[in-house]
Tab-separated table of C-alpha atoms and ligand atoms in Angstrom:
chain	number	residue	atom	x	y	z
A	1	MET	CA	18.266	-9.831	-31.821
A	2	GLY	CA	20.605	-10.337	-29.142
A	3	LEU	CA	20.281	-11.785	-25.790
A	4	LEU	CA	18.720	-8.764	-24.417
A	5	ASN	CA	15.549	-9.098	-27.192
A	6	GLU	CA	15.612	-13.217	-26.148
A	7	ILE	CA	15.308	-11.634	-22.514
A	8	ALA	CA	11.938	-9.225	-22.645
A	9	GLU	CA	10.763	-11.119	-25.243
A	10	LYS	CA	10.271	-13.740	-21.707
A	11	LEU	CA	10.079	-11.742	-19.492
A	12	LEU	CA	6.968	-10.699	-21.180
A	13	LYS	CA	5.058	-13.319	-22.500
A	14	ASN	CA	5.689	-14.921	-18.662
A	15	PHE	CA	3.848	-10.458	-18.416
A	16	LEU	CA	1.718	-11.752	-20.680
A	17	SER	CA	0.080	-15.203	-18.885
A	18	LEU	CA	-1.261	-13.299	-15.375
A	19	LYS	CA	-4.699	-12.838	-15.181
A	20	GLU	CA	-5.797	-10.186	-13.160
A	21	ASP	CA	-6.654	-11.008	-9.952
A	22	ASP	CA	-3.655	-12.816	-9.665
A	23	TRP	CA	-0.783	-12.439	-7.225
A	24	ILE	CA	2.964	-11.706	-8.076
A	25	GLU	CA	6.191	-10.531	-6.223
A	26	TRP	CA	8.320	-7.977	-8.181
A	27	ILE	CA	12.108	-9.269	-8.737
A	28	ALA	CA	13.786	-5.762	-9.303
A	29	GLN	CA	17.633	-6.566	-11.104
A	30	PRO	CA	19.968	-3.827	-9.551
A	31	ASN	CA	21.061	-1.573	-11.754
A	32	ASP	CA	21.918	1.916	-11.061
A	33	TRP	CA	19.716	3.808	-14.205
A	34	GLN	CA	17.614	5.778	-11.993
A	35	ASP	CA	14.652	3.575	-11.961
A	36	ASP	CA	11.578	3.293	-9.004
A	37	CYS	CA	11.963	-0.599	-9.698
A	38	ASP	CA	14.869	-0.825	-6.970
A	39	LYS	CA	11.634	0.282	-5.050
A	40	PHE	CA	8.709	-2.332	-6.092
A	41	ASN	CA	11.270	-5.381	-4.865
A	42	GLY	CA	9.625	-7.561	-2.933
A	43	CYS	CA	6.470	-6.351	-3.024
A	44	TYR	CA	3.588	-8.432	-3.627
A	45	PHE	CA	1.555	-6.599	-5.791
A	46	ILE	CA	-2.420	-7.908	-7.672
A	47	VAL	CA	-1.872	-8.067	-10.580
A	48	LYS	CA	-4.455	-5.853	-11.487
A	49	GLN	CA	-2.802	-2.619	-8.841
A	50	MET	CA	0.745	-2.955	-9.831
A	51	PRO	CA	3.122	-0.133	-10.829
A	52	LYS	CA	3.315	0.196	-14.574
A	53	TYR	CA	5.716	-3.570	-16.613
A	54	PRO	CA	7.996	-2.736	-17.860
A	55	GLN	CA	8.252	-0.932	-16.458
A	56	HIS	CA	11.587	0.572	-19.490
A	57	PRO	CA	12.315	0.200	-22.123
A	58	ARG	CA	15.066	-2.607	-20.933
A	59	CYS	CA	13.484	-3.195	-17.716
A	60	GLN	CA	14.592	-6.586	-17.116
A	61	CYS	CA	12.622	-7.081	-13.694
A	62	GLN	CA	10.693	-10.273	-12.746
A	63	LEU	CA	7.464	-10.805	-11.494
A	64	GLU	CA	6.858	-13.970	-10.254
A	65	LYS	CA	3.603	-15.425	-9.503
A	66	ILE	CA	2.515	-15.529	-5.037
A	67	ALA	CA	-0.028	-17.501	-3.307
A	68	LYS	CA	-3.160	-14.967	-2.316
A	69	PRO	CA	-1.099	-13.075	0.635
A	70	LYS	CA	-3.051	-14.025	3.905
A	71	PRO	CA	-3.218	-11.024	6.839
A	72	TYR	CA	-1.167	-12.391	9.861
A	73	ILE	CA	0.274	-15.587	7.406
A	74	THR	CA	2.069	-13.768	4.846
A	75	ALA	CA	1.057	-10.448	5.041
A	76	ASN	CA	1.511	-7.679	7.467
A	77	ALA	CA	0.599	-4.084	8.756
A	78	THR	CA	1.888	-2.067	11.220
A	79	CYS	CA	0.957	1.519	12.551
A	80	ASP	CA	3.013	3.352	15.053
A	81	ILE	CA	0.025	5.001	17.537
A	82	ARG	CA	1.805	8.650	16.968
A	83	LYS	CA	0.326	8.979	13.866
A	84	PHE	CA	-2.251	9.497	15.832
A	85	THR	CA	-1.558	10.492	19.373
A	86	GLY	CA	1.383	12.754	17.586
A	87	TYR	CA	0.017	13.690	14.950
A	88	ILE	CA	-3.987	13.334	14.047
A	89	PHE	CA	-4.844	14.399	17.838
A	90	ASP	CA	-1.944	16.356	18.502
A	91	GLU	CA	-2.424	20.273	18.945
A	92	GLU	CA	-0.046	22.086	16.792
A	93	LYS	CA	1.112	19.277	14.552
A	94	ASN	CA	-3.468	17.933	13.888
A	95	LYS	CA	-4.096	20.899	10.599
A	96	GLY	CA	-7.951	20.331	11.427
A	97	LYS	CA	-7.769	17.043	11.373
A	98	LYS	CA	-8.526	16.878	15.084
A	99	LYS	CA	-11.724	18.536	15.016
A	100	LEU	CA	-12.954	16.196	12.625
A	101	PHE	CA	-11.428	12.757	14.338
A	102	GLU	CA	-13.387	14.486	17.383
A	103	SER	CA	-16.749	15.807	15.566
A	104	TRP	CA	-16.817	11.568	15.176
A	105	GLY	CA	-16.864	10.663	18.676
A	106	TYR	CA	-12.403	10.431	18.801
A	107	THR	CA	-10.497	11.966	21.003
A	108	ILE	CA	-6.127	11.242	21.962
A	109	GLU	CA	-7.848	8.847	23.914
A	110	ASP	CA	-9.026	6.431	21.511
A	111	SER	CA	-5.068	5.885	19.312
A	112	GLU	CA	-4.890	3.011	20.347
A	113	TYR	CA	-8.340	1.437	18.997
A	114	LEU	CA	-7.899	3.054	15.929
A	115	GLN	CA	-4.222	2.166	15.048
A	116	LYS	CA	-6.042	-1.857	15.763
A	117	LEU	CA	-9.361	-0.702	14.137
A	118	TYR	CA	-7.075	0.557	10.964
A	119	ILE	CA	-4.228	-2.315	11.277
A	120	SER	CA	-7.326	-4.701	10.947
A	121	GLN	CA	-9.215	-3.210	7.658
A	122	ALA	CA	-6.212	-2.766	6.255
A	123	ILE	CA	-4.332	-5.767	6.238
A	124	GLN	CA	-7.594	-7.452	4.406
A	125	LYS	CA	-8.311	-4.884	2.596
A	126	TYR	CA	-4.948	-5.293	0.954
A	127	CYS	CA	-4.518	-8.885	1.508
A	128	ASN	CA	-7.977	-8.573	-0.781
A	129	GLY	CA	-7.117	-6.473	-3.298
A	130	GLU	CA	-8.879	-3.934	-2.165
A	131	TYR	CA	-6.592	-1.145	-2.862
A	132	ARG	CA	-5.061	1.522	-5.268
A	133	TYR	CA	-1.730	1.191	-7.038
A	134	ALA	CA	-0.668	5.354	-5.904
A	135	GLY	CA	3.279	5.689	-7.462
A	136	VAL	CA	5.870	6.115	-5.441
A	137	ASN	CA	8.270	8.803	-3.314
A	138	ASP	CA	11.363	9.049	-2.125
A	139	TYR	CA	11.306	5.633	0.045
A	140	GLY	CA	8.873	2.855	-2.401
A	141	ALA	CA	6.231	2.866	-4.196
A	142	LYS	CA	2.797	3.598	-2.534
A	143	ILE	CA	-1.162	2.010	-1.959
A	144	ASN	CA	-4.193	3.863	-0.987
A	145	ILE	CA	-6.794	2.185	1.753
A	146	ILE	CA	-10.003	3.140	1.670
A	147	ILE	CA	-10.631	2.581	6.045
A	148	THR	CA	-13.859	2.606	7.599
A	149	LEU	CA	-14.568	4.002	10.770
A	150	THR	CA	-18.219	3.616	13.057
A	151	ASN	CA	-19.010	5.794	15.201
A	152	GLN	CA	-21.569	5.199	18.149
A	153	GLY	CA	-24.529	5.786	15.838
A	154	GLY	CA	-23.776	4.142	13.133
A	155	VAL	CA	-22.642	6.701	11.307
A	156	LYS	CA	-20.115	5.284	8.516
A	157	GLN	CA	-16.640	7.568	7.668
A	158	HIS	CA	-14.824	6.422	4.741
A	159	ILE	CA	-11.838	7.481	4.813
A	160	ASN	CA	-8.728	7.474	2.306
A	161	THR	CA	-5.118	6.373	4.658
A	162	ILE	CA	-1.851	5.926	2.122
A	163	TRP	CA	0.115	2.796	3.268
A	164	LYS	CA	4.039	2.354	2.260
A	165	LEU	CA	5.078	-0.715	1.010
A	166	GLY	CA	7.063	-2.977	2.277
A	167	GLN	CA	8.430	-6.045	0.923
A	168	LYS	CA	7.349	-9.739	1.928
A	169	GLY	CA	3.873	-8.648	1.951
A	170	ASN	CA	4.377	-5.756	5.131
A	171	ILE	CA	2.224	-2.438	5.083
A	172	ASP	CA	3.393	0.864	7.684
A	173	LEU	CA	0.648	3.230	7.250
A	174	ALA	CA	2.359	6.630	5.921
A	175	THR	CA	-1.004	9.298	6.065
A	176	PRO	CA	-3.923	8.467	8.171
A	177	TYR	CA	-6.130	10.332	6.915
A	178	SER	CA	-6.146	12.347	2.905
A	179	GLY	CA	-9.239	12.997	2.095
A	180	HIS	CA	-13.116	11.529	2.195
A	181	SER	CA	-14.410	9.127	-0.471
A	182	TYR	CA	-17.516	8.803	-1.110
B	201	ZN	ZN1	12.373	-2.909	-13.666
C-alpha cells in the first residue's frame, strides 16, 4: 500500500458515487505516458456516455461533478459553413453527398440555414445527453449526434453527424454526414 494506491482508491470511490445521468468535467493529470487522457481534459461528459474510466492502471484523472450544461450559457456548438459550401455541396469533394442533400431539397443556397439548424439541434441534444461517445482521433474526443432534417413535404431524414468535443462544453462539427440513422 502506498500513496498511489490511496489516491487511486479515492478517485475510484468518487467515480462510483456518480449516477449515470450526472455530468462531469474530466480533469487529466499531465503526464508523458502517450495515453488519451489529455484529450479529455476539460471536456464535459454525461456519465453514461463518457470514455472508459479509469483509462489505464495508475490513471490519475479526476472527474469533477458539474451542473448539466445549458445551451448557449455553459455549452456552445460551432459549425464552419464550409462544411456545406466547401464539402457537401462542393462539386469535387462531395463524394455523392451533394446529390443526397439535393434529393432532400437542399442546395448550396441553404448552407447558412443548415449551419444554424445543425448548431441548434446539436447543442440541445448534447446538453440533454442525447449523444454517443465515439472514441478519439489524433485531435481529441469525438461524439455522434443525430440531426433531423425535414424537407418541404414533411419527410424526415435522421442522419449521423460527428462532432469534436472541445473543452468547457464546446462542440465543433467535424463530419456533417456520416450515414443514416434508422
Ligand atoms: Zn488518466
